[in-house]
Tab-separated table of C-alpha atoms and ligand atoms in Angstrom:
chain	number	residue	atom	x	y	z
A	1	MET	CA	0.025	-0.026	-0.082
A	2	ILE	CA	1.318	3.492	-1.017
A	3	TYR	CA	-0.319	6.410	1.054
A	4	ASP	CA	-0.567	10.041	-0.238
A	5	VAL	CA	0.624	11.192	2.892
A	6	ILE	CA	2.406	9.530	6.036
A	7	VAL	CA	2.320	11.584	9.266
A	8	VAL	CA	4.783	10.556	11.745
A	9	GLY	CA	3.498	11.307	15.379
A	10	ALA	CA	-0.017	11.219	16.611
A	11	GLY	CA	0.482	14.110	18.926
A	12	ALA	CA	-0.714	17.570	18.581
A	13	SER	CA	0.611	18.680	15.064
A	14	GLY	CA	0.198	15.032	13.741
A	15	LEU	CA	-3.208	14.626	14.416
A	16	VAL	CA	-4.116	18.123	12.928
A	17	ALA	CA	-1.995	17.745	9.996
A	18	ALA	CA	-3.547	14.270	9.292
A	19	MET	CA	-6.879	15.623	9.594
A	20	SER	CA	-6.362	18.361	7.444
A	21	ALA	CA	-4.916	16.400	4.682
A	22	ALA	CA	-7.260	13.772	4.748
A	23	LYS	CA	-10.100	16.545	4.663
A	24	ARG	CA	-8.675	17.514	1.135
A	25	GLY	CA	-9.071	13.772	0.089
A	26	ALA	CA	-5.697	12.572	0.815
A	27	ARG	CA	-5.178	9.168	1.847
A	28	VAL	CA	-3.425	9.450	5.085
A	29	CYS	CA	-1.734	7.060	7.757
A	30	ILE	CA	-0.359	8.112	11.280
A	31	LEU	CA	2.692	6.101	12.491
A	32	GLU	CA	2.981	6.416	16.168
A	33	ALA	CA	5.566	5.301	18.534
A	34	LYS	CA	3.220	4.867	21.615
A	35	ASN	CA	0.129	2.725	22.148
A	36	SER	CA	-2.258	5.956	22.094
A	37	ALA	CA	-2.527	9.238	20.468
A	38	GLY	CA	-2.143	12.784	22.140
A	39	LYS	CA	-0.331	11.883	25.295
A	40	SER	CA	1.079	15.240	25.497
A	41	ILE	CA	-2.231	16.985	24.575
A	42	LEU	CA	-3.438	15.179	27.807
A	43	THR	CA	-0.570	16.203	30.215
A	44	SER	CA	-0.700	19.734	28.938
A	45	GLY	CA	-1.679	22.901	31.292
A	46	ASN	CA	-1.706	20.478	34.233
A	47	GLY	CA	-4.504	18.251	32.683
A	48	ARG	CA	-6.482	21.376	31.729
A	49	CYS	CA	-4.840	22.070	28.087
A	50	ASN	CA	-3.873	25.525	27.664
A	51	PHE	CA	-4.324	25.023	24.055
A	52	SER	CA	-3.847	28.514	22.511
A	53	ASN	CA	-3.764	32.293	23.621
A	54	ALA	CA	-5.785	35.316	22.867
A	55	ASN	CA	-2.473	37.159	21.838
A	56	LEU	CA	-0.536	35.055	19.370
A	57	ASP	CA	1.810	37.687	18.605
A	58	ALA	CA	4.865	36.290	16.678
A	59	GLY	CA	7.301	38.186	19.315
A	60	HIS	CA	6.507	35.394	21.714
A	61	TYR	CA	8.782	33.174	19.722
A	62	ASN	CA	12.328	32.741	19.133
A	63	ASP	CA	11.913	33.092	15.253
A	64	PRO	CA	9.349	35.919	14.821
A	65	GLU	CA	9.872	36.112	11.116
A	66	PHE	CA	9.321	32.443	10.318
A	67	VAL	CA	6.235	32.337	12.821
A	68	THR	CA	4.904	35.317	11.164
A	69	THR	CA	4.772	33.993	7.912
A	70	VAL	CA	3.473	30.316	9.110
A	71	PHE	CA	0.639	32.247	11.330
A	72	GLY	CA	-0.403	34.403	8.681
A	73	PRO	CA	-2.443	37.674	9.359
A	74	ASN	CA	-4.994	36.387	12.001
A	75	PRO	CA	-3.190	33.368	14.006
A	76	LYS	CA	-5.937	33.216	17.032
A	77	GLU	CA	-8.840	33.300	14.641
A	78	THR	CA	-7.427	30.380	12.575
A	79	VAL	CA	-7.184	28.428	15.759
A	80	THR	CA	-10.314	29.305	17.342
A	81	LYS	CA	-12.280	28.702	14.050
A	82	PHE	CA	-10.382	25.321	13.916
A	83	PHE	CA	-11.395	24.149	17.401
A	84	GLU	CA	-15.079	25.461	16.839
A	85	SER	CA	-15.474	23.444	13.821
A	86	LEU	CA	-14.414	20.666	15.917
A	87	GLY	CA	-17.232	21.456	18.551
A	88	LEU	CA	-14.879	22.716	21.256
A	89	TRP	CA	-16.215	25.297	23.607
A	90	TYR	CA	-13.697	27.373	25.376
A	91	ILE	CA	-12.857	29.879	27.886
A	92	THR	CA	-10.041	32.739	27.862
A	93	ASP	CA	-8.758	33.508	31.400
A	94	GLU	CA	-7.135	37.161	32.606
A	95	GLU	CA	-4.070	36.392	31.158
A	96	GLY	CA	-5.368	35.538	27.708
A	97	ARG	CA	-4.880	31.700	28.140
A	98	MET	CA	-7.386	29.541	26.296
A	99	PHE	CA	-8.642	26.519	28.003
A	100	PRO	CA	-11.675	24.106	26.968
A	101	ARG	CA	-14.729	25.100	28.707
A	102	SER	CA	-14.640	21.826	30.728
A	103	ARG	CA	-11.049	22.473	31.896
A	104	ALA	CA	-10.393	18.904	30.742
A	105	ALA	CA	-7.672	18.211	28.516
A	106	THR	CA	-9.422	15.217	27.363
A	107	SER	CA	-12.150	17.229	25.685
A	108	VAL	CA	-9.236	18.803	23.243
A	109	LEU	CA	-8.066	15.255	22.394
A	110	ASN	CA	-11.504	13.913	22.011
A	111	VAL	CA	-12.853	16.426	19.388
A	112	VAL	CA	-9.634	15.791	17.650
A	113	MET	CA	-9.905	12.268	17.678
A	114	ASN	CA	-13.558	12.208	16.912
A	115	ARG	CA	-12.821	14.121	13.755
A	116	VAL	CA	-9.863	11.797	12.760
A	117	LYS	CA	-11.989	8.694	13.246
A	118	ALA	CA	-14.775	10.234	11.272
A	119	LEU	CA	-12.436	10.922	8.296
A	120	GLY	CA	-11.150	7.078	8.253
A	121	ILE	CA	-7.497	7.926	8.958
A	122	GLU	CA	-5.706	4.995	9.923
A	123	ILE	CA	-3.484	5.349	12.826
A	124	LEU	CA	-0.588	2.450	13.534
A	125	TYR	CA	0.291	2.311	17.248
A	126	ASN	CA	3.511	0.902	18.474
A	127	ALA	CA	5.154	1.745	15.132
A	128	LYS	CA	8.300	3.507	16.304
A	129	VAL	CA	9.844	5.289	12.947
A	130	GLN	CA	13.803	4.670	12.961
A	131	TYR	CA	14.637	6.541	9.559
A	132	ALA	CA	12.749	8.102	6.599
A	133	GLU	CA	14.269	6.945	3.377
A	134	PRO	CA	13.712	9.797	0.551
A	135	PRO	CA	12.729	8.846	-3.013
A	136	GLN	CA	15.647	8.255	-5.437
A	137	ASP	CA	13.775	10.229	-8.287
A	138	LYS	CA	10.410	11.842	-8.713
A	139	GLN	CA	8.506	8.441	-9.286
A	140	GLU	CA	9.528	6.871	-6.155
A	141	SER	CA	8.036	7.429	-2.758
A	142	TRP	CA	9.520	7.859	0.294
A	143	LYS	CA	9.978	4.718	2.572
A	144	ILE	CA	9.510	4.942	6.170
A	145	HIS	CA	11.160	2.257	8.273
A	146	THR	CA	10.086	1.311	11.885
A	147	GLU	CA	11.979	-0.161	14.760
A	148	GLU	CA	9.624	-3.331	14.214
A	149	GLY	CA	11.244	-3.690	10.688
A	150	GLN	CA	8.259	-2.829	8.670
A	151	CYS	CA	8.394	-0.413	5.827
A	152	PHE	CA	5.565	2.161	4.881
A	153	GLN	CA	5.545	4.248	1.514
A	154	ALA	CA	3.939	7.472	0.640
A	155	GLY	CA	4.406	10.302	-1.680
A	156	LYS	CA	4.616	12.902	1.045
A	157	VAL	CA	5.744	12.608	4.651
A	158	ILE	CA	4.831	15.064	7.416
A	159	TRP	CA	7.095	14.623	10.362
A	160	CYS	CA	5.314	15.611	13.583
A	161	ALA	CA	7.504	13.500	16.106
A	162	GLY	CA	8.020	16.399	18.541
A	163	GLY	CA	10.795	17.905	20.494
A	164	GLY	CA	14.285	15.683	20.164
A	165	SER	CA	13.026	13.667	17.295
A	166	SER	CA	15.286	14.987	14.532
A	167	LYS	CA	17.771	12.143	15.507
A	168	TYR	CA	15.751	9.771	13.551
A	169	LEU	CA	16.413	11.886	10.367
A	170	SER	CA	20.173	12.139	10.605
A	171	ASN	CA	20.443	10.213	7.307
A	172	LEU	CA	18.675	13.301	5.147
A	173	LYS	CA	21.659	15.579	6.745
A	174	LEU	CA	19.184	18.540	7.545
A	175	PRO	CA	20.777	21.195	9.746
A	176	VAL	CA	19.801	20.898	13.489
A	177	VAL	CA	20.158	23.666	16.039
A	178	HIS	CA	21.469	22.116	19.451
A	179	GLU	CA	18.371	20.707	21.260
A	180	GLN	CA	18.005	21.150	25.032
A	181	LYS	CA	15.009	20.501	27.197
A	182	THR	CA	13.335	23.845	28.678
A	183	LEU	CA	10.249	25.148	30.234
A	184	CYS	CA	11.484	23.480	33.445
A	185	PRO	CA	12.516	24.301	37.059
A	186	LEU	CA	16.054	25.488	37.677
A	187	ALA	CA	18.872	24.253	39.909
A	188	VAL	CA	20.820	27.192	41.569
A	189	THR	CA	23.378	28.020	44.147
A	190	PRO	CA	23.305	28.365	47.075
A	191	LYS	CA	20.820	25.527	47.400
A	192	PRO	CA	17.735	26.732	49.230
A	193	PRO	CA	17.425	25.145	52.777
A	194	LYS	CA	15.322	22.218	53.021
A	195	TYR	CA	12.733	24.006	55.076
A	196	LEU	CA	11.746	26.207	52.304
A	197	ASN	CA	10.697	23.212	49.998
A	198	GLY	CA	6.946	23.907	48.950
A	199	VAL	CA	7.029	27.538	49.883
A	200	ARG	CA	5.803	29.985	47.131
A	201	ALA	CA	6.111	34.036	46.647
A	202	TRP	CA	5.300	36.331	44.260
A	203	CYS	CA	8.440	37.914	42.915
A	204	LEU	CA	9.725	40.063	39.864
A	205	VAL	CA	12.326	37.653	38.524
A	206	THR	CA	15.421	39.148	36.528
A	207	VAL	CA	18.083	37.106	34.752
A	208	SER	CA	21.138	38.528	33.888
A	209	ASP	CA	24.507	37.474	32.311
A	210	ASN	CA	28.229	37.853	33.396
A	211	HIS	CA	27.992	41.241	31.413
A	212	LYS	CA	24.750	42.295	33.485
A	213	LYS	CA	23.090	41.959	30.402
A	214	ILE	CA	19.131	41.514	31.169
A	215	LEU	CA	18.006	38.205	29.576
A	216	PHE	CA	14.783	37.776	31.117
A	217	LYS	CA	12.157	39.937	33.213
A	218	GLU	CA	8.767	38.770	34.320
A	219	THR	CA	6.843	38.628	37.579
A	220	GLY	CA	5.028	35.445	38.953
A	221	GLU	CA	4.947	32.947	41.512
A	222	VAL	CA	8.273	31.332	42.498
A	223	LEU	CA	7.987	27.836	44.091
A	224	TRP	CA	11.182	26.672	46.381
A	225	ARG	CA	12.612	22.989	45.865
A	226	PRO	CA	15.471	21.434	47.709
A	227	TYR	CA	17.514	21.704	44.476
A	228	GLY	CA	16.682	25.000	43.270
A	229	ILE	CA	13.351	27.262	42.395
A	230	SER	CA	10.267	26.136	40.135
A	231	GLY	CA	7.115	27.741	38.977
A	232	ILE	CA	5.568	29.013	35.665
A	233	VAL	CA	7.846	32.381	35.682
A	234	ILE	CA	10.967	30.110	36.538
A	235	PHE	CA	10.088	27.806	33.470
A	236	ASN	CA	9.811	31.009	31.461
A	237	ALA	CA	13.387	32.141	32.692
A	238	SER	CA	14.991	28.545	32.027
A	239	ARG	CA	14.047	29.096	28.419
A	240	LEU	CA	16.350	32.402	28.180
A	241	SER	CA	19.042	31.419	30.471
A	242	HIS	CA	22.383	29.710	30.939
A	243	PRO	CA	24.335	27.892	33.561
A	244	GLY	CA	26.329	30.604	35.260
A	245	ASP	CA	23.780	33.679	34.827
A	246	THR	CA	22.269	35.370	37.779
A	247	ILE	CA	18.677	35.039	38.692
A	248	GLU	CA	17.438	37.758	41.107
A	249	LEU	CA	14.296	37.654	42.975
A	250	ASP	CA	12.516	40.922	44.028
A	251	PHE	CA	9.589	40.340	46.801
A	252	VAL	CA	8.608	44.114	46.557
A	253	GLU	CA	8.516	45.149	43.108
A	254	GLU	CA	6.130	47.980	43.550
A	255	LYS	CA	8.702	50.122	46.059
A	256	SER	CA	12.237	51.153	45.301
A	257	GLU	CA	14.680	50.110	47.784
A	258	GLU	CA	14.534	53.476	49.525
A	259	GLU	CA	10.958	53.368	49.688
A	260	LEU	CA	11.064	49.966	51.303
A	261	LYS	CA	13.697	50.964	53.834
A	262	ASN	CA	11.661	53.830	54.976
A	263	ASP	CA	8.679	51.667	55.185
A	264	LEU	CA	10.656	49.058	57.178
A	265	ASP	CA	11.798	51.889	59.547
A	266	LYS	CA	8.213	53.088	60.274
A	267	ARG	CA	6.952	49.364	60.606
A	268	LEU	CA	9.963	48.961	63.140
A	269	LEU	CA	8.076	51.851	65.370
A	270	THR	CA	5.135	49.655	65.694
A	271	PHE	CA	7.140	46.843	67.429
A	272	ASP	CA	7.722	47.014	71.188
A	273	ASP	CA	10.445	45.437	73.531
A	274	ARG	CA	8.212	42.424	74.169
A	275	SER	CA	7.849	41.365	70.360
A	276	ASP	CA	9.974	38.516	69.061
A	277	ILE	CA	11.104	40.791	66.325
A	278	GLN	CA	13.352	38.439	64.327
A	279	LYS	CA	10.015	36.010	63.885
A	280	ASP	CA	7.321	38.678	63.931
A	281	PHE	CA	8.757	41.307	61.552
A	282	LEU	CA	8.096	40.086	58.134
A	283	GLU	CA	4.584	38.689	59.307
A	284	GLY	CA	1.891	38.885	56.546
A	285	VAL	CA	4.912	40.328	54.194
A	286	LEU	CA	6.274	36.757	53.413
A	287	HIS	CA	5.392	33.090	54.020
A	288	PRO	CA	6.712	32.396	57.582
A	289	ALA	CA	9.437	30.107	56.485
A	290	LEU	CA	10.638	32.581	53.850
A	291	SER	CA	10.577	35.497	56.299
A	292	ASP	CA	12.541	33.412	58.675
A	293	PHE	CA	15.083	32.710	55.968
A	294	ILE	CA	15.300	36.314	55.036
A	295	MET	CA	15.695	37.609	58.573
A	296	HIS	CA	18.523	35.118	59.110
A	297	LEU	CA	20.497	36.287	56.241
A	298	PRO	CA	23.994	38.060	57.331
A	299	GLY	CA	23.876	41.530	58.341
A	300	VAL	CA	19.870	41.794	58.821
A	301	ILE	CA	20.066	41.474	62.485
A	302	LYS	CA	23.044	43.333	64.281
A	303	ASP	CA	23.328	43.068	67.875
A	304	LYS	CA	19.542	42.073	68.136
A	305	HIS	CA	18.579	45.163	66.137
A	306	ILE	CA	17.031	45.118	62.390
A	307	ASP	CA	19.313	46.742	59.863
A	308	THR	CA	16.557	48.146	57.768
A	309	ALA	CA	18.854	48.915	54.814
A	310	CYS	CA	20.148	45.557	54.760
A	311	LEU	CA	16.865	43.954	55.032
A	312	ALA	CA	15.439	46.221	52.054
A	313	HIS	CA	18.394	44.995	49.960
A	314	ALA	CA	17.623	41.473	50.648
A	315	LEU	CA	14.096	41.827	50.130
A	316	LYS	CA	14.835	43.564	46.743
A	317	HIS	CA	17.969	41.356	45.678
A	318	LEU	CA	17.785	37.651	46.586
A	319	ASN	CA	20.300	36.538	44.064
A	320	TYR	CA	21.172	32.976	42.920
A	321	LYS	CA	23.400	31.544	40.345
A	322	ILE	CA	22.016	29.290	37.823
A	323	GLU	CA	23.467	25.897	37.746
A	324	SER	CA	21.536	23.885	34.940
A	325	PRO	CA	17.762	23.120	34.007
A	326	ALA	CA	16.361	20.939	36.427
A	327	ASP	CA	13.871	17.831	36.528
A	328	THR	CA	14.083	17.983	32.715
A	329	GLU	CA	12.290	14.608	32.574
A	330	HIS	CA	9.091	16.788	33.062
A	331	ALA	CA	10.307	19.657	30.946
A	332	GLN	CA	7.429	20.900	28.698
A	333	ILE	CA	9.527	21.343	25.397
A	334	THR	CA	12.516	20.886	23.715
A	335	LYS	CA	14.324	24.195	22.315
A	336	GLY	CA	16.506	23.780	19.243
A	337	GLY	CA	15.689	21.067	16.352
A	338	LEU	CA	15.492	21.264	12.652
A	339	ASP	CA	16.779	24.501	11.450
A	340	THR	CA	13.882	26.722	10.061
A	341	LYS	CA	16.648	27.916	7.618
A	342	SER	CA	16.097	24.690	5.741
A	343	PHE	CA	12.445	24.950	5.655
A	344	ASP	CA	9.864	27.056	3.561
A	345	ALA	CA	7.518	28.832	6.099
A	346	ASN	CA	4.916	29.049	3.166
A	347	THR	CA	4.351	25.332	3.177
A	348	MET	CA	6.498	23.742	6.048
A	349	SER	CA	8.172	21.804	3.314
A	350	SER	CA	12.120	21.105	3.307
A	351	TYR	CA	13.942	23.066	0.533
A	352	GLU	CA	16.093	19.711	0.227
A	353	TYR	CA	13.452	17.525	-0.004
A	354	PRO	CA	10.067	19.154	-1.359
A	355	THR	CA	8.067	16.245	-0.496
A	356	PHE	CA	9.178	16.179	3.146
A	357	TYR	CA	7.261	18.416	5.429
A	358	ALA	CA	7.898	19.256	9.588
A	359	CYS	CA	5.475	20.692	12.042
A	360	GLY	CA	5.670	21.400	15.574
A	361	GLU	CA	8.178	21.042	18.186
A	362	VAL	CA	10.686	19.146	16.017
A	363	LEU	CA	11.546	22.342	14.292
A	364	ASN	CA	13.736	25.116	16.303
A	365	ILE	CA	10.571	26.964	17.308
A	366	ASP	CA	9.792	27.707	20.921
A	367	ALA	CA	7.950	30.055	23.119
A	368	PRO	CA	6.976	30.463	26.931
A	369	CYS	CA	4.238	28.975	28.523
A	370	GLY	CA	0.811	30.500	27.824
A	371	GLY	CA	-0.672	28.179	25.258
A	372	TYR	CA	2.007	29.278	22.453
A	373	ASN	CA	3.790	26.002	22.092
A	374	LEU	CA	0.365	24.202	21.227
A	375	SER	CA	-0.720	26.928	19.134
A	376	TRP	CA	2.470	26.595	17.183
A	377	ALA	CA	1.615	22.924	16.696
A	378	TRP	CA	-1.884	23.634	15.489
A	379	LEU	CA	-0.818	26.415	13.133
A	380	SER	CA	2.242	24.636	11.629
A	381	ALA	CA	0.152	21.344	10.999
A	382	LEU	CA	-2.732	23.467	9.361
A	383	LYS	CA	0.057	25.170	7.140
A	384	ALA	CA	1.386	21.834	6.119
A	385	ALA	CA	-2.045	20.265	5.334
A	386	ASP	CA	-2.747	23.658	3.174
A	387	SER	CA	-0.012	23.288	1.060
A	388	ILE	CA	-0.340	19.612	0.485
B	1	FAD	C1	3.738	18.397	31.045
B	1	FAD	C2	3.607	19.278	29.801
B	1	FAD	C3	2.482	20.390	29.804
B	1	FAD	C4	2.185	21.180	28.797
B	1	FAD	N1	1.633	22.231	28.489
B	1	FAD	C5	1.296	23.076	27.582
B	1	FAD	C6	0.346	24.075	27.665
B	1	FAD	O1	-0.697	23.849	28.600
B	1	FAD	N2	0.273	24.562	26.505
B	1	FAD	C7	1.034	24.517	25.660
B	1	FAD	O2	0.985	25.487	24.514
B	1	FAD	N3	2.094	23.644	25.553
B	1	FAD	C8	2.266	22.962	26.455
B	1	FAD	N4	3.063	21.799	26.468
B	1	FAD	C9	4.024	21.737	25.219
B	1	FAD	C10	3.157	21.076	24.141
B	1	FAD	O3	2.475	19.924	24.728
B	1	FAD	C11	3.831	20.541	23.118
B	1	FAD	O4	4.716	21.897	22.439
B	1	FAD	C12	3.200	20.212	21.781
B	1	FAD	O5	2.427	19.005	22.333
B	1	FAD	C13	4.130	19.690	20.678
B	1	FAD	O6	3.509	18.986	19.641
B	1	FAD	P1	4.204	18.201	18.846
B	1	FAD	O7	2.970	17.720	17.934
B	1	FAD	O8	5.209	18.721	18.078
B	1	FAD	O9	4.654	16.762	19.531
B	1	FAD	P2	3.850	16.052	20.639
B	1	FAD	O10	2.706	16.401	20.721
B	1	FAD	O11	4.837	15.486	21.696
B	1	FAD	O12	3.814	14.690	19.518
B	1	FAD	C14	4.803	13.868	19.058
B	1	FAD	C15	4.274	12.483	18.863
B	1	FAD	O13	5.280	11.722	18.211
B	1	FAD	C16	5.361	10.489	18.520
B	1	FAD	N5	6.741	10.034	18.134
B	1	FAD	C17	8.023	10.397	18.570
B	1	FAD	N6	9.098	9.773	18.005
B	1	FAD	C18	8.445	8.951	17.315
B	1	FAD	C19	8.960	8.128	16.355
B	1	FAD	N7	10.142	7.918	16.313
B	1	FAD	N8	8.032	7.367	15.436
B	1	FAD	C20	6.800	7.600	15.669
B	1	FAD	N9	6.108	8.349	16.472
B	1	FAD	C21	6.829	9.062	17.377
B	1	FAD	C22	5.321	10.787	20.268
B	1	FAD	O14	5.030	9.646	20.903
B	1	FAD	C23	3.976	11.543	20.247
B	1	FAD	O15	2.978	11.117	20.223
B	1	FAD	C24	3.120	21.033	27.478
B	1	FAD	C25	4.178	19.954	27.501
B	1	FAD	C26	4.299	19.263	28.536
B	1	FAD	C27	5.291	18.218	28.543
């Protein structure tokens, strides 16, 4: 059997590419390494699937020029119309993040799978592709070889096997940008004390390199772990930072250090001699474990008195050195991948192999948390299917 199109990977981009190609009359088969489809859709957004964002500006991505061409003029409308056509009801939260109305990732996968089934698309599970053999001449088809020794043929291949899957394409000699797991926690030095494990605080997070160049600045909730720090804002920082960079937490973003010192001086006047000032001074300002940590930093208490200048500085500049990405097993994406320079953003096809298409995370396109990465998967898949 020779298919019109073989899609490799039944994840976010693969299911949509297959569906859209089949809708246009192509005979499509999906090869999927696992025993079920869309596992990454189900785990996304903590099981709620933040499937898109109301502001899909290409500036959120690492390669805005390529993304702009793929997205076209109205990416949000393209995504919402597509999901509306599948019958998905959705909500948009105050940060612009879009979720299924049910807040259940299964809703997104189910509406997609219902249409995949209705279109009669064949999905072969436990079919892990090892390599793709290009056609020798225009009459020949692609031969897709699986780990199990099977070979499938098709006129066109859409590669949708996700982050890190470029290794299966090494025989094609397409340029690859170094791949690295990201959108994950960060291991830092000094290591936070164990008693901070699980503590959260809202901070302005700034990452700067050795030359003090600011690489990242965003406000969000930081979560302390024994190896370092986590939370969505830290995931976003991990994407733009490197080992050796400095990450600074500012607990009182709304005040300058001087204003904060003045406020702390006034606050000091409200404490009398009977107070356990070291324990109580930051009550209501920070989580008790975090206030304990800050109050014990060198220089904050001198001769049983609070040095408000030192405390204001500590609250504005809690600094760590970034050691490495952490807990990468659970990282949300892989940055790097197939170099976009060797692909046409108008079609998603390779310049070297015009019947080979790539979509989703396998390409060197990444973005912060917020529904941008799934949006890239959907929109790049729709673009490829359009041109097929
Ligand atoms: C925990 C977690 C939470 C996330 N939350 C969000 C979120 O809320 N919003 C958001 O926008 N993004 C989120 N993401 C990122 C998002 O899921 C991915 O960017 C998106 O799924 C990428 O789509 P894809 O089609 O490129 O790859 P995938 O969806 O990963 O699909 C790739 C498919 O290919 C299969 N495959 C791999 N290798 C082979 C092979 N050799 N042969 C055959 N099949 C193969 C895989 O089994 C998989 O089914 C999250 C990711 C994770 C891990």
